[in-house]
Short mmCIF file of C-alpha atoms in Angstrom, two decimals:
data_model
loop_
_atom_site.label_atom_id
_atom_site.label_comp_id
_atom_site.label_asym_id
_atom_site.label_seq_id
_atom_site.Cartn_x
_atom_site.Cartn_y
_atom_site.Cartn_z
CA UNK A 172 67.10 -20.23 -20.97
CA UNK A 173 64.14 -18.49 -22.61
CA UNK A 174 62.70 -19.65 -26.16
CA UNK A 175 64.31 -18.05 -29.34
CA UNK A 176 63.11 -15.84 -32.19
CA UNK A 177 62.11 -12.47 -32.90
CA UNK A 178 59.14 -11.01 -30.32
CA UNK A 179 55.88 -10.76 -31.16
CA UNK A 180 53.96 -7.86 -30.60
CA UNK A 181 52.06 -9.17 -27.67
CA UNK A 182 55.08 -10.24 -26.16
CA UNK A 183 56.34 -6.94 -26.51
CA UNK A 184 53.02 -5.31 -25.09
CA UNK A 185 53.69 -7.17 -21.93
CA UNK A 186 57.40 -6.61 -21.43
CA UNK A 187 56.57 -2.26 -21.44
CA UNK A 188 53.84 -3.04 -19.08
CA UNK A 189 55.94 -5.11 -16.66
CA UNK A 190 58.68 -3.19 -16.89
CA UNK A 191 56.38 0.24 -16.07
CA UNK A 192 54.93 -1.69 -12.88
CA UNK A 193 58.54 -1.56 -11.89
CA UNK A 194 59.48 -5.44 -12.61
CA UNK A 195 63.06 -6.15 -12.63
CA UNK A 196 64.64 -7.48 -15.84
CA UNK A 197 65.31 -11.19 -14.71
CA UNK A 198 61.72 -11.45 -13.30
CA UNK A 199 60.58 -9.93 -17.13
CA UNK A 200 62.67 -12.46 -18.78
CA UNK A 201 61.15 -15.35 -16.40
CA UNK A 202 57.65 -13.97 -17.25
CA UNK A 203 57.92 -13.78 -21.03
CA UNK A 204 59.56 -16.85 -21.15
CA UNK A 205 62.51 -15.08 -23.39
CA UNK A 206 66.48 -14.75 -22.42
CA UNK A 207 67.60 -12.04 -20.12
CA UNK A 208 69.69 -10.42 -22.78
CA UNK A 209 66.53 -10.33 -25.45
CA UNK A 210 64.39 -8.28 -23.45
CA UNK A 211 67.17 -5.86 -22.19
CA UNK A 212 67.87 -5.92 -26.23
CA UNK A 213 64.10 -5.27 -26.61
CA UNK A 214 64.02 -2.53 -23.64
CA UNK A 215 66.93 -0.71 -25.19
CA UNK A 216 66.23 -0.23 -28.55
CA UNK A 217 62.29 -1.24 -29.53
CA UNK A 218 62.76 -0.65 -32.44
CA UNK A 219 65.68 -2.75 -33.70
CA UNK A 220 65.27 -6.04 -34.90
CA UNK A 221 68.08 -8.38 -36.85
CA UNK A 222 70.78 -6.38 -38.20
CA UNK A 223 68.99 -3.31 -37.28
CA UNK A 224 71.33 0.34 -37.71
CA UNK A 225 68.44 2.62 -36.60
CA UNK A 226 65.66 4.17 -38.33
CA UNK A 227 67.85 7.14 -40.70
CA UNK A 228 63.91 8.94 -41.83
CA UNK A 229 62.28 8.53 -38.41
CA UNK A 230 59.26 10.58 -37.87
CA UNK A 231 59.44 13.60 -34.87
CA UNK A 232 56.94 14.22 -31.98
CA UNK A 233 54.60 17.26 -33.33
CA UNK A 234 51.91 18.23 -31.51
CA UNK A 235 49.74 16.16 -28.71
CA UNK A 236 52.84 13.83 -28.52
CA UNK A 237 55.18 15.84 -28.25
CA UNK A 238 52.91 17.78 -25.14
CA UNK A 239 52.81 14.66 -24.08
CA UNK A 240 56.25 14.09 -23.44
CA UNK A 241 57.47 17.07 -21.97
CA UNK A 242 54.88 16.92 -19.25
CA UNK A 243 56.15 13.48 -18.05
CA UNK A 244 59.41 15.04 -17.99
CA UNK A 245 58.39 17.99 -15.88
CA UNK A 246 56.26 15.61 -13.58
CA UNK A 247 59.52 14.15 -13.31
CA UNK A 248 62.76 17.00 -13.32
CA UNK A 249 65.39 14.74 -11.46
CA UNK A 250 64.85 11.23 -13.18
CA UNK A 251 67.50 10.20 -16.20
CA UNK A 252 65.80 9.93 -19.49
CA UNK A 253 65.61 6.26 -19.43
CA UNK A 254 63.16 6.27 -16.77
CA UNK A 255 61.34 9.08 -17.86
CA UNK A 256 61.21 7.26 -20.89
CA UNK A 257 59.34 4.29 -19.45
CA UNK A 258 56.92 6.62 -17.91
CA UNK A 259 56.35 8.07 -21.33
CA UNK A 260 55.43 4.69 -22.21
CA UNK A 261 53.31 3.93 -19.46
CA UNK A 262 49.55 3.34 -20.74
CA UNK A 263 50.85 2.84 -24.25
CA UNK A 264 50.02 -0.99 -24.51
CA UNK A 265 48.24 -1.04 -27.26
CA UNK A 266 50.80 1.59 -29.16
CA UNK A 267 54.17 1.15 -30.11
CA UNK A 268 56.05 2.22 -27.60
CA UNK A 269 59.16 5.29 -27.89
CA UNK A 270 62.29 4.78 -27.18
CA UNK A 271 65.41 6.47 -25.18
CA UNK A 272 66.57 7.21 -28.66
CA UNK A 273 63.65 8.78 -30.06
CA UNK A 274 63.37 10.53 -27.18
CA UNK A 275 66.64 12.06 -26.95
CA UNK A 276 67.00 12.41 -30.39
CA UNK A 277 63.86 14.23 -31.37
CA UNK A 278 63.38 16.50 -27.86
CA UNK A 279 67.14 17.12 -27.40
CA UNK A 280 66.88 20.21 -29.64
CA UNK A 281 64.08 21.38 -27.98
CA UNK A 282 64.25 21.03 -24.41
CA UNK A 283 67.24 21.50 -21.59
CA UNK A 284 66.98 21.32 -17.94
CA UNK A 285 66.94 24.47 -16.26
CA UNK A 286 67.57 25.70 -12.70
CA UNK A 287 67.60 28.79 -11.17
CA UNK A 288 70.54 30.13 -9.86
CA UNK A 289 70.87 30.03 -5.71
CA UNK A 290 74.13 31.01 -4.88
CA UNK A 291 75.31 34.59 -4.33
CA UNK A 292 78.16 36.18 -6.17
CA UNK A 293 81.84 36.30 -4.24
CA UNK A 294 83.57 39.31 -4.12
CA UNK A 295 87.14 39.76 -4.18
CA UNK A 296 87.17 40.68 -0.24
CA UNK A 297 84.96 37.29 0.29
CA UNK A 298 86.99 35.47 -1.14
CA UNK A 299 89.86 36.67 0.34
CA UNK A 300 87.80 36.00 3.88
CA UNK A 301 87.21 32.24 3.10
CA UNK A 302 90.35 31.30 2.07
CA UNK A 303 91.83 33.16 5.35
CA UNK A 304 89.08 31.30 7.20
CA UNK A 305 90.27 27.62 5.87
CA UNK A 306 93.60 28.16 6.15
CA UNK A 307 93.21 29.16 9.72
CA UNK A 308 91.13 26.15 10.54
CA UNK A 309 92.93 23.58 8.21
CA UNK A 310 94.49 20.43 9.64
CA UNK A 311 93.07 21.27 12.72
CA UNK A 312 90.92 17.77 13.46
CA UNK A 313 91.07 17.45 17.04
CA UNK A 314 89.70 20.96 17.31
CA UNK A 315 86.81 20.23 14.78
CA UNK A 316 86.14 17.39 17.01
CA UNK A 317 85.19 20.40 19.85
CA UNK A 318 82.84 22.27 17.42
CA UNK A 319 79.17 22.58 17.52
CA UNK A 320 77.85 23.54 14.12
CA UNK A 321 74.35 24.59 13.70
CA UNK A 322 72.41 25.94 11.16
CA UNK A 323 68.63 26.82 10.57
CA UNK A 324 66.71 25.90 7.32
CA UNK A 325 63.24 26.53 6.03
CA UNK A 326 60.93 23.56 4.40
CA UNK A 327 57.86 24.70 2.95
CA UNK A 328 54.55 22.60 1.59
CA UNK A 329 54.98 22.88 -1.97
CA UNK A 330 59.08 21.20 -2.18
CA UNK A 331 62.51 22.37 -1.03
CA UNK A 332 63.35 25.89 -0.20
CA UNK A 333 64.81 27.26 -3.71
CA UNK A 334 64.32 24.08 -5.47
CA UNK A 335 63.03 25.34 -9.40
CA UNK A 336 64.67 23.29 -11.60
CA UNK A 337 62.49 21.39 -14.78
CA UNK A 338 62.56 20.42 -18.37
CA UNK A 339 61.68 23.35 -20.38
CA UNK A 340 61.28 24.28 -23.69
CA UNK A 341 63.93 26.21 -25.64
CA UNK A 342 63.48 29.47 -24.59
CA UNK A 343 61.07 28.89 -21.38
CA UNK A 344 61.97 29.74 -17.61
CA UNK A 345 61.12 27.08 -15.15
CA UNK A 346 57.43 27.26 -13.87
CA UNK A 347 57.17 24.79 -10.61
CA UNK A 348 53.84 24.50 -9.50
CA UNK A 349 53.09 26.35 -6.31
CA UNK A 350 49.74 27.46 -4.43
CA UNK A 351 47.87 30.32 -5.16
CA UNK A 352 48.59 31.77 -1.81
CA UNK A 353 52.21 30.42 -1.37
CA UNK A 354 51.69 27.07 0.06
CA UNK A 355 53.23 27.95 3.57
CA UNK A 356 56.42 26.66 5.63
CA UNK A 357 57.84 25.82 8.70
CA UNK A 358 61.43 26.93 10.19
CA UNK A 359 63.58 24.32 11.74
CA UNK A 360 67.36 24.61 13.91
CA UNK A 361 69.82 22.27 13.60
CA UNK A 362 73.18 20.99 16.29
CA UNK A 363 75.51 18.66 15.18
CA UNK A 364 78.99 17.92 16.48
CA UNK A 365 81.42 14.78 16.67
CA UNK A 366 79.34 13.29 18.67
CA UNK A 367 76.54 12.89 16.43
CA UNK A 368 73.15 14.82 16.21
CA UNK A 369 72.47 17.17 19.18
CA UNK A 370 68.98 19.37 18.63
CA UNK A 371 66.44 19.68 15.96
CA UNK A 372 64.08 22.39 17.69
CA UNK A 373 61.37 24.53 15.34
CA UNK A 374 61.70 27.94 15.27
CA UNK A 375 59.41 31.07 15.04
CA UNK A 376 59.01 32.25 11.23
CA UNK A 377 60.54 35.33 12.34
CA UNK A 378 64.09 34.79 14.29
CA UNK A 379 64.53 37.71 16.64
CA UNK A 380 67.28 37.87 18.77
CA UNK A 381 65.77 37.31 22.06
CA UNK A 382 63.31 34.05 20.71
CA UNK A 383 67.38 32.82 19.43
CA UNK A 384 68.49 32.73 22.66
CA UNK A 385 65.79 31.54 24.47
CA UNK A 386 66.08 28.22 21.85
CA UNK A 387 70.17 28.51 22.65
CA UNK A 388 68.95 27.76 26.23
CA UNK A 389 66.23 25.38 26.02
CA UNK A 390 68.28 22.69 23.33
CA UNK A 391 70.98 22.57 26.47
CA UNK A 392 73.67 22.02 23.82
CA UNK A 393 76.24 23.88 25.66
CA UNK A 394 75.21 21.93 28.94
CA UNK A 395 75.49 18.50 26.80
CA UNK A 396 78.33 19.35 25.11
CA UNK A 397 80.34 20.57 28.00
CA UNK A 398 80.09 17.82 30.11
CA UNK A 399 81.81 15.77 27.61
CA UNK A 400 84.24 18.53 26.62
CA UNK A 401 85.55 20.31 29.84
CA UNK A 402 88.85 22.17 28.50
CA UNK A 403 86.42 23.76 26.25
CA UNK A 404 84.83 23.90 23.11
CA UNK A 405 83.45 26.35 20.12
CA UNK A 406 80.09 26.73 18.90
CA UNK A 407 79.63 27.97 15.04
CA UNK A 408 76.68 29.79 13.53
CA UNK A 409 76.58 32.15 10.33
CA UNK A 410 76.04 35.71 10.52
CA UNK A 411 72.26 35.50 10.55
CA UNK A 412 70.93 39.24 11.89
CA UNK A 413 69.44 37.63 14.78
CA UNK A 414 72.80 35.73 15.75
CA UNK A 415 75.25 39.31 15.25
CA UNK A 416 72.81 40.56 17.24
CA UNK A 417 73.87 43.11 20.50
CA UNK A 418 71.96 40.75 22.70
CA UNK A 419 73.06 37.53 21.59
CA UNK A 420 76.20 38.90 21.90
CA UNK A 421 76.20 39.63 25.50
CA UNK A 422 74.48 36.10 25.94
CA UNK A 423 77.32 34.76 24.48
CA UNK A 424 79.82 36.48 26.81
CA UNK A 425 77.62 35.74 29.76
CA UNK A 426 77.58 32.51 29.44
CA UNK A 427 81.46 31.98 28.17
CA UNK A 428 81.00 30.58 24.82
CA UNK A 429 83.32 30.58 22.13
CA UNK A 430 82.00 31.66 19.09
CA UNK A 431 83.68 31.04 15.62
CA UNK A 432 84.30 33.75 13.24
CA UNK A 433 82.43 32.66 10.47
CA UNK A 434 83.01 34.15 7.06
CA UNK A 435 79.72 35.82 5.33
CA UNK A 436 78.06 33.66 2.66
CA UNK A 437 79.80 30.57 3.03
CA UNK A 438 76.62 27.96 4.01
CA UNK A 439 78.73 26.01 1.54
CA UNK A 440 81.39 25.54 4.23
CA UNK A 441 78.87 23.94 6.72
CA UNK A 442 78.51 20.24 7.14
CA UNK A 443 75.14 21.16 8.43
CA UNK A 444 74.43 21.84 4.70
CA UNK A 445 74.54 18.26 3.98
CA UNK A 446 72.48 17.02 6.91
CA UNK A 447 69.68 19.36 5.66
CA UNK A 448 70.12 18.41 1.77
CA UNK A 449 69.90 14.69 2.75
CA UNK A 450 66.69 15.52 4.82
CA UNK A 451 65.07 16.85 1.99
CA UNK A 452 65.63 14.71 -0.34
CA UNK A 453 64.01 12.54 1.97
CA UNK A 454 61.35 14.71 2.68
CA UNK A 455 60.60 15.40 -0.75
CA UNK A 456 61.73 12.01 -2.20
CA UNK A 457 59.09 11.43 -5.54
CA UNK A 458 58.48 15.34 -6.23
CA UNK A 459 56.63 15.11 -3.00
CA UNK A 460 54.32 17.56 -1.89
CA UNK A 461 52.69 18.18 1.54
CA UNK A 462 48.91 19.64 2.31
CA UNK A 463 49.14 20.70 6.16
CA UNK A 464 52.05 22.19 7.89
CA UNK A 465 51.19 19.40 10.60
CA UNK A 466 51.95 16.88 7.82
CA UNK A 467 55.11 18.26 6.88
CA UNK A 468 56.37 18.99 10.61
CA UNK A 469 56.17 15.21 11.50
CA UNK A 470 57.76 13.87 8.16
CA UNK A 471 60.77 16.34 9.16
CA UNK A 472 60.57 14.76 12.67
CA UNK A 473 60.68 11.67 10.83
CA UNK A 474 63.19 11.68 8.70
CA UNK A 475 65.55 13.47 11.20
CA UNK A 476 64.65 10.03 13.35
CA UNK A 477 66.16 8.30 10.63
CA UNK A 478 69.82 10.30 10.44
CA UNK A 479 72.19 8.50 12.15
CA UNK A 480 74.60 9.51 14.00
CA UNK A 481 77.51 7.63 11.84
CA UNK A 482 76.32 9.91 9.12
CA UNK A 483 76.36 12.75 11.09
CA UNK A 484 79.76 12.04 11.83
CA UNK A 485 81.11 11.22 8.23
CA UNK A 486 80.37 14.20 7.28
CA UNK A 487 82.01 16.29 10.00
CA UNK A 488 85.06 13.88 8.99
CA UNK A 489 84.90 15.37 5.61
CA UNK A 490 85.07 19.06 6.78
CA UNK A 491 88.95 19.40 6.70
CA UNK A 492 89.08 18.23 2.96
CA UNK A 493 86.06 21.17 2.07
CA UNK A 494 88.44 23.41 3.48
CA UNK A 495 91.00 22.49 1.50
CA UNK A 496 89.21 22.75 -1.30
CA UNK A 497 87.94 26.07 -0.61
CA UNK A 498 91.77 26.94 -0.53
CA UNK A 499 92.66 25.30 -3.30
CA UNK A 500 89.38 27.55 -5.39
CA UNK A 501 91.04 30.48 -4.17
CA UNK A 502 87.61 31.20 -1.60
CA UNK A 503 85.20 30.09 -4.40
CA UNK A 504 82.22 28.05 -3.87
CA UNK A 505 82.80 24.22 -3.65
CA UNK A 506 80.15 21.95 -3.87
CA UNK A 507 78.09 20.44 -1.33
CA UNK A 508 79.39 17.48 0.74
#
């Protein structure tokens, strides 16, 4: 048990700094020598002492402070406010530190978390396409066991594809920084299936037709997944120019494979969705950001290393309940898996 009485100011000094190197509160409490509960106390609310009930006349952020703020919470758009307010704090060692309060209370007014918005408007007829889409395919889990779903996603340099979101003043539009000349990006296809993960291949910028099914043929999915499924199976892909394609068409036929008939702008429907979004957060984990396509292309080899195929496979299992819930919308979006 740590010594009692109120913390001095040193003491207080060295908690903020241990707990901005990322020390966890028992080690704190070890270090200072105080109870577990004192510093938490202490880390919660810096300013309260005995019989504290908040400071009623306390003084806003104006000015270089206030600056100073909002650009460790835009270096820092996902995090919760209580650890962007130990970053805020970071450095301040010989200050008094701000609290979560102080910083809720006195930027609340002022800021809000903005994204932009990615998804595309459903009409009526959509809508109506979707929900005859999940109906047709609900409760149908031996056949979603004989599905190949595959999808095709782009990752550029500078963070996610569509990813704008940030704290931003009242009145302010997001402003993400991005290269001068656009950064740059690299295309990647995806298989999945019950069996796990099947292909991640990289694809030309530009998907034409004929470079589609060239990549069809070379990721031998159909030869993989046919050995294992010989009364048949269906391969899904969205409606993608270069998949509604004449020619891919006629490969399709050639070849004998069953194509589903996907409804238009539904990527929301597609477990392959969630395999990319949990790539990317990987990818990108820290706000990161990449300075050669090289780099980028091996951390995506990387982290797709790292999927497992249980994962893969949980969220197939999952698929029949999004299409119930698509159903249950009446053919409106539903969130990611």
């Amino acid at each position: 048990m740590g010594r009692a009485g109120a913390l001095t100011e040193a003491e207080k000094r060295a908690i903020w700094g241990w707990r901005a190197e990322g020390l966890k509160l028992s080690d704190i409490a070890t270090r200072a020598d105080r109870s577990r509960n004192a510093v938490k106390r202490f880390l919660d609310q810096p300013d309260a002492g005995p019989g504290y009930v908040g400071n009623q006349n306390a003084r806003k952020f104006t000015g270089p402070a206030q600056t100073h703020v909002l650009n460790k919470l835009r270096a820092a758009p996902r995090s919760p406010l209580k650890a962007l307010t130990m970053q805020v704090n970071t450095g301040r060692s010989q200050r008094k530190p701000v609290s979560r309060e102080t910083v809720t209370r006195n930027m609340a007014d002022d800021l809000s978390f903005r994204r932009a918005i990615v998804r595309q408007p459903l009409s009526r007829e959509n809508r109506l396409r979707r929900v005859a889409f999940a109906t047709q395919n609900l409760n149908k889990v031996e056949e979603h066991r004989k599905v190949i779903f595959t999808d095709e996603k782009k990752f550029n340099l500078d963070g996610p594809d569509g990813y704008s979101g940030q704290w931003v003043r009242t009145g302010e539009f997001p402003d993400r920084v991005r290269r001068h000349t656009g950064g740059g990006s690299v295309m990647f296809w995806m298989a999945i299936s019950s069996a796990g993960k099947m292909a991640l291949l990289k694809t030309p910028a530009r998907i034409t037709s004929e470079n589609y099914v060239a990549m069809l043929e070379s990721s031998r999915v159909a030869t993989i997944f046919g050995e294992t499924h010989p009364e048949g199976w269906t391969f899904m892909q969205d409606n993608a120019p270069a998949h509604a394609a004449r020619n891919t068409k006629s490969f399709f036929a050639r070849e004998g494979w069953h194509v589903m008939d996907w409804p238009a702008y539904s990527p929301d429907l597609n477990p392959v969705e969630s395999v990319w979004t949990i790539m990317s957060r990987r990818i990108y984990a820290g706000n990161r950001q990449y300075e050669s396509l090289s780099e980028l292309e091996a951390e995506i080899i990387e982290v797709w290393a790292s999927i497992t195929n249980a994962e893969v496979r949980s969220l197939l299992t999952g698929w029949n309940a999004r299409l119930h819930r698509c159903v249950n919308k009446k053919g409106a979006n539903v969130q990611n898996f």
